[in-house]
PDB file of C-alpha atoms in Angstrom:
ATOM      1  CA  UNK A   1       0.000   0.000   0.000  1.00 55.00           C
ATOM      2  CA  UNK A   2       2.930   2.222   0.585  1.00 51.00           C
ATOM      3  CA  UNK A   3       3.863   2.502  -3.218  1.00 54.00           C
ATOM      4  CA  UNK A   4       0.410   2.693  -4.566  1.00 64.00           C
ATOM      5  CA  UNK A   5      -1.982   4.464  -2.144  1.00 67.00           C
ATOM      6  CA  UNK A   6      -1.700   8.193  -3.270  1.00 69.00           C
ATOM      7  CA  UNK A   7      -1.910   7.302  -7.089  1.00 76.00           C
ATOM      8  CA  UNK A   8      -5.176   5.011  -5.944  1.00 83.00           C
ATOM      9  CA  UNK A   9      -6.542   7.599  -3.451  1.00 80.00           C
ATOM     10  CA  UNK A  10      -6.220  10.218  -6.995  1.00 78.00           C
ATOM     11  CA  UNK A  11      -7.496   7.596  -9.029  1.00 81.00           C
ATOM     12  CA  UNK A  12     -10.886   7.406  -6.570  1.00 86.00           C
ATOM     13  CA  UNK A  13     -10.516   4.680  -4.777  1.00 90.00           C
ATOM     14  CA  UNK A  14     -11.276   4.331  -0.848  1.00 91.00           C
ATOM     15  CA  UNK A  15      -8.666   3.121   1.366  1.00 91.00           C
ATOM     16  CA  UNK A  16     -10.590   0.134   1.920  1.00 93.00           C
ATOM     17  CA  UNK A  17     -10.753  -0.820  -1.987  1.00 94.00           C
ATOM     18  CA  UNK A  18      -7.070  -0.180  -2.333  1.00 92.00           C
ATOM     19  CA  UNK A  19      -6.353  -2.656   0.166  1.00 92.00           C
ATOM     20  CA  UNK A  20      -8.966  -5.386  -1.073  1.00 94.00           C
ATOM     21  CA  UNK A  21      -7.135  -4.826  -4.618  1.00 94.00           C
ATOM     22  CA  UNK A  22      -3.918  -5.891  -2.987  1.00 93.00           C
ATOM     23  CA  UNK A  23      -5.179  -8.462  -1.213  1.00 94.00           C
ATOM     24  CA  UNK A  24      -6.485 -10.148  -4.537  1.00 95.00           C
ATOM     25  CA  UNK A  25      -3.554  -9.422  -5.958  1.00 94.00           C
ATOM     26  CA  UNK A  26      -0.872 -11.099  -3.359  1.00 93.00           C
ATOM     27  CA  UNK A  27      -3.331 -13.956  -2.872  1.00 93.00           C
ATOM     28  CA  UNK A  28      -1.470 -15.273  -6.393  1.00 93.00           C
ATOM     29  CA  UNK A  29       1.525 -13.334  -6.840  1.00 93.00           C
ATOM     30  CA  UNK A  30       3.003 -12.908  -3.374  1.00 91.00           C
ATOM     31  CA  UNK A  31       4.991  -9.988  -3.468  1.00 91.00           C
ATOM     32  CA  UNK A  32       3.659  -6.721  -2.122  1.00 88.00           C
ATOM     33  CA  UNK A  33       6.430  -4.813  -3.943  1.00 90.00           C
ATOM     34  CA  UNK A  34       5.297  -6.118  -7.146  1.00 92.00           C
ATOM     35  CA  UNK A  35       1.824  -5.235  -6.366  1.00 91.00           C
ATOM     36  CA  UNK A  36       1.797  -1.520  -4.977  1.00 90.00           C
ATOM     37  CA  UNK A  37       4.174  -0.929  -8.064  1.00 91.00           C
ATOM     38  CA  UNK A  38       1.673  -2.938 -10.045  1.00 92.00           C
ATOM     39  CA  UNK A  39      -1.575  -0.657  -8.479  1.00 93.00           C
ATOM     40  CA  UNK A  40       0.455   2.187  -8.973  1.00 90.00           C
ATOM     41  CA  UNK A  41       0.903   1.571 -12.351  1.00 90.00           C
ATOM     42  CA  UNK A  42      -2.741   0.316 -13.489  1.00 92.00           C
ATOM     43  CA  UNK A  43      -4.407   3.106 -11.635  1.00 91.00           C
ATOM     44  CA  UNK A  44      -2.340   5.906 -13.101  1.00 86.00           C
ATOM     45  CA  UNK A  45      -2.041   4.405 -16.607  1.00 86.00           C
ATOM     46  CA  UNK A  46      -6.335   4.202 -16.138  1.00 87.00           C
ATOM     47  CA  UNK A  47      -5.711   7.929 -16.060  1.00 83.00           C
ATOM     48  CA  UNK A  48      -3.623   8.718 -18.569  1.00 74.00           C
ATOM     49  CA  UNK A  49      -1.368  10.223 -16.188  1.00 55.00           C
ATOM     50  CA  UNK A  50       1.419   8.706 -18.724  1.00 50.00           C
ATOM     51  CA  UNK A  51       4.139  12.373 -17.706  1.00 48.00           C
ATOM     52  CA  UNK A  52       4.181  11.256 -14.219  1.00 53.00           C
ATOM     53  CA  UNK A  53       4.618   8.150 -14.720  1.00 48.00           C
ATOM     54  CA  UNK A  54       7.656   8.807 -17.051  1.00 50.00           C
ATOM     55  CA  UNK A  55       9.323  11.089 -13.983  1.00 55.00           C
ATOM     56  CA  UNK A  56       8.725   7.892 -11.926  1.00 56.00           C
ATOM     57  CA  UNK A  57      10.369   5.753 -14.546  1.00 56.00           C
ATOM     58  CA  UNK A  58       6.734   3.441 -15.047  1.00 54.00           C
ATOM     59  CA  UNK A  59       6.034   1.285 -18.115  1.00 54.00           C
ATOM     60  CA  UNK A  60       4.257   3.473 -20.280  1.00 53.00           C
ATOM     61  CA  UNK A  61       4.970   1.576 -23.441  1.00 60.00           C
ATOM     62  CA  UNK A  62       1.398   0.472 -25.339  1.00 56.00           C
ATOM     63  CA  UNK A  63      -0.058   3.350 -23.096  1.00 56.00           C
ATOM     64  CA  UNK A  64      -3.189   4.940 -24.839  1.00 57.00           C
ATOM     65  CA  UNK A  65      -2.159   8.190 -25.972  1.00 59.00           C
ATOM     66  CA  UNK A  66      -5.340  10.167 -24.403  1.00 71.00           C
ATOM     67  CA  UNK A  67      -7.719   9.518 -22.447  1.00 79.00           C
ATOM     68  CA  UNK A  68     -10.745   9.624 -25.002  1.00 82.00           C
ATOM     69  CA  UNK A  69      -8.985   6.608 -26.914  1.00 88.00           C
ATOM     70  CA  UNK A  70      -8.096   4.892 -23.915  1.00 88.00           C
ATOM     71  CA  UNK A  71     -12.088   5.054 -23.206  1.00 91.00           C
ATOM     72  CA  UNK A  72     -12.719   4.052 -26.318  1.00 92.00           C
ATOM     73  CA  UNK A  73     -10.625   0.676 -27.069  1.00 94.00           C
ATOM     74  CA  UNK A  74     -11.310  -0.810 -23.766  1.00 94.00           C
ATOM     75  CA  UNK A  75     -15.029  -0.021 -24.113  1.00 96.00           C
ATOM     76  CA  UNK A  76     -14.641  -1.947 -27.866  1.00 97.00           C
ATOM     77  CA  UNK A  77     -12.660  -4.469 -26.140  1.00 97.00           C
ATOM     78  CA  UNK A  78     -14.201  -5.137 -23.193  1.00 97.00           C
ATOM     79  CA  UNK A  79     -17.621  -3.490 -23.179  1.00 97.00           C
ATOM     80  CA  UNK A  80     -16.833  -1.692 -20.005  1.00 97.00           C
ATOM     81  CA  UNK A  81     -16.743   2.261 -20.005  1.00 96.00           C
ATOM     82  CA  UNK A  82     -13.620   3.686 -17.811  1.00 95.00           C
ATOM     83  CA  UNK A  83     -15.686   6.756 -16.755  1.00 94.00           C
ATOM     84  CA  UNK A  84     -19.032   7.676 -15.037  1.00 93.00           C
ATOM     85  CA  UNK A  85     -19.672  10.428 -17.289  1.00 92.00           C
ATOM     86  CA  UNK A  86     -17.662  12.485 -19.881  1.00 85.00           C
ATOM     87  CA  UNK A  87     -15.621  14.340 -16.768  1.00 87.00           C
ATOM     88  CA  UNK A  88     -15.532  11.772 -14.279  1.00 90.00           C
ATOM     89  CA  UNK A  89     -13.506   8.297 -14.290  1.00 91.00           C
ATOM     90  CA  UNK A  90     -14.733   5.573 -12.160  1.00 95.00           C
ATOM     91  CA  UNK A  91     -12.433   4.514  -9.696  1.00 95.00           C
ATOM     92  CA  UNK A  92      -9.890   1.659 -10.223  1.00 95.00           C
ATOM     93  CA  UNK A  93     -11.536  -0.581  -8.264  1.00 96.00           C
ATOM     94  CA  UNK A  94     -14.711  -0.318 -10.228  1.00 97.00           C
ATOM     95  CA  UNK A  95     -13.409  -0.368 -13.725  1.00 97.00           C
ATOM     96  CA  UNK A  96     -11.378  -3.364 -12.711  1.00 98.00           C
ATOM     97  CA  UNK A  97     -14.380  -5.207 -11.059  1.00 98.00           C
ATOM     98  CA  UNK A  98     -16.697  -4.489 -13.935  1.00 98.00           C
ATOM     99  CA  UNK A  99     -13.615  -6.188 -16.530  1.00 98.00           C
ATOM    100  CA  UNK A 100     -13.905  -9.295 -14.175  1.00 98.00           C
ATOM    101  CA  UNK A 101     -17.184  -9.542 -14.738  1.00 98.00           C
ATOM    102  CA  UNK A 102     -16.815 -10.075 -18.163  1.00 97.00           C
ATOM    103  CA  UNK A 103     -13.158 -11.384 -18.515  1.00 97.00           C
ATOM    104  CA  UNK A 104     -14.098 -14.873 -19.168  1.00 97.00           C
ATOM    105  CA  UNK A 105     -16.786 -13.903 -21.929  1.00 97.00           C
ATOM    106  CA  UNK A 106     -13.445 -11.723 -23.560  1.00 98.00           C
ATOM    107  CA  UNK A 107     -11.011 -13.954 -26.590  1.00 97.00           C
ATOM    108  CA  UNK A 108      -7.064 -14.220 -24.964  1.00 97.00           C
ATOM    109  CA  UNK A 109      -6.493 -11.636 -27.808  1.00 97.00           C
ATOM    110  CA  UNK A 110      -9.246  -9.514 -26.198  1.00 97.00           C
ATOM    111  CA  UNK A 111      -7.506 -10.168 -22.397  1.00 97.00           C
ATOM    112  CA  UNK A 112      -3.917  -9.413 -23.335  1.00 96.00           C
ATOM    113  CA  UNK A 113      -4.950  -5.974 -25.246  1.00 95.00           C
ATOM    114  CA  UNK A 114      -7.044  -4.826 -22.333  1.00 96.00           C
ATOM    115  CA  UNK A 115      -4.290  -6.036 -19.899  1.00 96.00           C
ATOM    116  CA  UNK A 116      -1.331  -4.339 -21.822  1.00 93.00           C
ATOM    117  CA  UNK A 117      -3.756  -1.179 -22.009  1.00 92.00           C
ATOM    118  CA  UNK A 118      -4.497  -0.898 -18.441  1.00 93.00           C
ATOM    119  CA  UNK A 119      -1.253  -2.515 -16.944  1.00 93.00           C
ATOM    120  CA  UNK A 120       1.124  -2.189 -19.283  1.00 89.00           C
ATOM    121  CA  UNK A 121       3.707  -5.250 -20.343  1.00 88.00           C
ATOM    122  CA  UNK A 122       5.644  -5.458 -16.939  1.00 90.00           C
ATOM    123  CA  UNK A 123       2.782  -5.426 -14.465  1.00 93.00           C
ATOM    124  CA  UNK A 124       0.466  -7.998 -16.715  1.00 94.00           C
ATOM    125  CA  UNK A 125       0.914 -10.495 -14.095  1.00 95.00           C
ATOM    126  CA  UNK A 126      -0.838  -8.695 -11.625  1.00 96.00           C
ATOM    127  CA  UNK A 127      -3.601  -7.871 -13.641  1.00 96.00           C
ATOM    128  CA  UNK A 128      -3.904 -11.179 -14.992  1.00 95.00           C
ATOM    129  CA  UNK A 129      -4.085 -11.856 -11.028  1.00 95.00           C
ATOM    130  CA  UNK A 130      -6.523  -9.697 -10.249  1.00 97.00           C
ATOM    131  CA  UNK A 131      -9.078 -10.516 -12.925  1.00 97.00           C
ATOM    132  CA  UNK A 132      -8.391 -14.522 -11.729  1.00 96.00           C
ATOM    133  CA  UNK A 133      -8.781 -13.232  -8.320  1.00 95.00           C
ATOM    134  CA  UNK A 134     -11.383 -10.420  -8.214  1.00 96.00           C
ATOM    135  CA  UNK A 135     -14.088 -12.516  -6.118  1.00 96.00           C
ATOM    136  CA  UNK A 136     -11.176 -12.405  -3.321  1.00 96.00           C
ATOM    137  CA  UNK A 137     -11.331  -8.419  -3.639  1.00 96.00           C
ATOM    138  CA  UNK A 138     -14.800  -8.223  -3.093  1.00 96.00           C
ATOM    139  CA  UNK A 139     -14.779 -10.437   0.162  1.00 95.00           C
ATOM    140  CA  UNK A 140     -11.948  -8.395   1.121  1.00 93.00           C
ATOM    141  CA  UNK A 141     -14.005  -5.240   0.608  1.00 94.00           C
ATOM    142  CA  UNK A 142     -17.249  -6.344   1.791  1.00 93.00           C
ATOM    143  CA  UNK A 143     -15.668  -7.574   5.250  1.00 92.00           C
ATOM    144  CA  UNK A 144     -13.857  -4.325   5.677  1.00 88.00           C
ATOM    145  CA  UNK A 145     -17.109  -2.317   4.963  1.00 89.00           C
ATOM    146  CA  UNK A 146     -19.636  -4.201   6.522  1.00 88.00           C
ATOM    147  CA  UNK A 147     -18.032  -7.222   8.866  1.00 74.00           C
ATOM    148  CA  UNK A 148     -15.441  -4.891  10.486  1.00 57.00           C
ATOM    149  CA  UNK A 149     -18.280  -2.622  11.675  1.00 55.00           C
ATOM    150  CA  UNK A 150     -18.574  -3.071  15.008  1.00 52.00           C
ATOM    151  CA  UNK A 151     -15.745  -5.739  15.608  1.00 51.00           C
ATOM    152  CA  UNK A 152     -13.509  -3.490  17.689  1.00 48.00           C
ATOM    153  CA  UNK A 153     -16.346  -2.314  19.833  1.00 52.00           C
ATOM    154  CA  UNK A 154     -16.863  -6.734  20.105  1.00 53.00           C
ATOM    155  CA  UNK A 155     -13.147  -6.825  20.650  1.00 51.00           C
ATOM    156  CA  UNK A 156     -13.300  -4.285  23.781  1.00 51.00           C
ATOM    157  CA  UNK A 157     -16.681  -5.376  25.021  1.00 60.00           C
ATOM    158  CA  UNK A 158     -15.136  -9.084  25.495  1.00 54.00           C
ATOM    159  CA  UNK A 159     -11.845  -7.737  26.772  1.00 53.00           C
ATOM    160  CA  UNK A 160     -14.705  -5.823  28.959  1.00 56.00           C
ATOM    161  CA  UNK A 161     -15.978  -8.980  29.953  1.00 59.00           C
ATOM    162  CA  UNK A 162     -12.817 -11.007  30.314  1.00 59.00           C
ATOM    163  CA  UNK A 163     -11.460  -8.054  33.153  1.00 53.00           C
ATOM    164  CA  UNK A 164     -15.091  -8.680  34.705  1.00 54.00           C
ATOM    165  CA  UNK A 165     -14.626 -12.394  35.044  1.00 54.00           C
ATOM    166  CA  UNK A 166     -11.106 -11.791  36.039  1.00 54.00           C
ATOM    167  CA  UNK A 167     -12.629  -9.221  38.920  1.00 54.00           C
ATOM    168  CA  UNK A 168     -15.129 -11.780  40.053  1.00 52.00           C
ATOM    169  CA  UNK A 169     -13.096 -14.672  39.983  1.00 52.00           C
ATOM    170  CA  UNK A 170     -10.266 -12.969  42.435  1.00 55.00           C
ATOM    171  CA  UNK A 171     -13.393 -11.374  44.913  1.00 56.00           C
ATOM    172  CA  UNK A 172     -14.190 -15.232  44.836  1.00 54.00           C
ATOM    173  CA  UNK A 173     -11.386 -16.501  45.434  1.00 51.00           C
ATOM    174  CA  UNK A 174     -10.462 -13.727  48.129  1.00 58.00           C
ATOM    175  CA  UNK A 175     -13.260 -14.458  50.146  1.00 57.00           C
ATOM    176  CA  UNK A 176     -12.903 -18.357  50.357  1.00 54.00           C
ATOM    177  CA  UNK A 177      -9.224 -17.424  52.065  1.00 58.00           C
TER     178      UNK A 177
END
């Protein structure tokens, strides 16, 4: 998360969706490294954001040369439009959810354009993980959205209870002696 979290937080993404990416991502490829360069990369190449990613010496090779064409060959491609209206992108998270959704209806020719498009030729394995992966990033995301709420408050209420038992159980035991 170090190396990719401002260029995801930019790209629209909650902290929460940033991590459930990664998670997806190192449940196959197993180095976090690879993957917050990877995130980095996808997110800001989504973007078009191809001058900073030159200064930070990213792939930009096969990178769409605006954003308007970028929009365009993925939506031919894929069938899955890279921004919520003509101003606004979706975040990563979305786009790349929405691609899962339809990566196994896409040809391998189909997959490896989007995938060079999006992640460029060096970070292909990550992508390739996340679209294998995806269902991972949604448990991820739905646990730290909805599951999470509430577990620290159960975390301190049976730590609560655990001191309690603890108090009783000495006040016991202190007035058998």
């Amino acid at each position: 998360m170090q190396r990719s979290a401002s260029s995801l937080k930019a790209a629209g993404n909650t902290f929460e969706q940033g991590v459930s990416l990664a998670t997806a991502a190192n449940s196959v490829v197993q180095d976090s490294q690879k993957i917050g360069t990877a995130l980095k990369t996808i997110s800001m190449r989504i973007r078009g954001a191809s001058t900073q990613m030159q200064e930070e010496g990213l792939d930009v090779e096969g990178m769409a040369t605006s954003t308007s064409k970028l929009r365009a060959e993925i939506k031919a491609l894929s069938g899955v439009d890279i921004m919520k209206n003509a101003n606004e992108f979706k975040s990563t998270y979305d786009i790349l959810d929405e691609l899962s959704n339809k990566w196994s209806e896409l040809t391998d020719i189909q997959q490896a354009s989007v995938t060079e498009l999006i992640a460029g030729k060096n970070q292909g394995n990550v992508m390739s993980a996340l679209m294998s992966q995806f269902d991972i990033a949604r448990e991820s995301l739905n646990t730290a959205l909805n599951e999470s709420d509430g577990s620290a408050e159960r975390e301190l209420e049976n730590y609560q209870k655990g001191k309690l038992y603890t108090r009783m159980y000495r006040n016991v035991h202190i007035a058998h002696i």
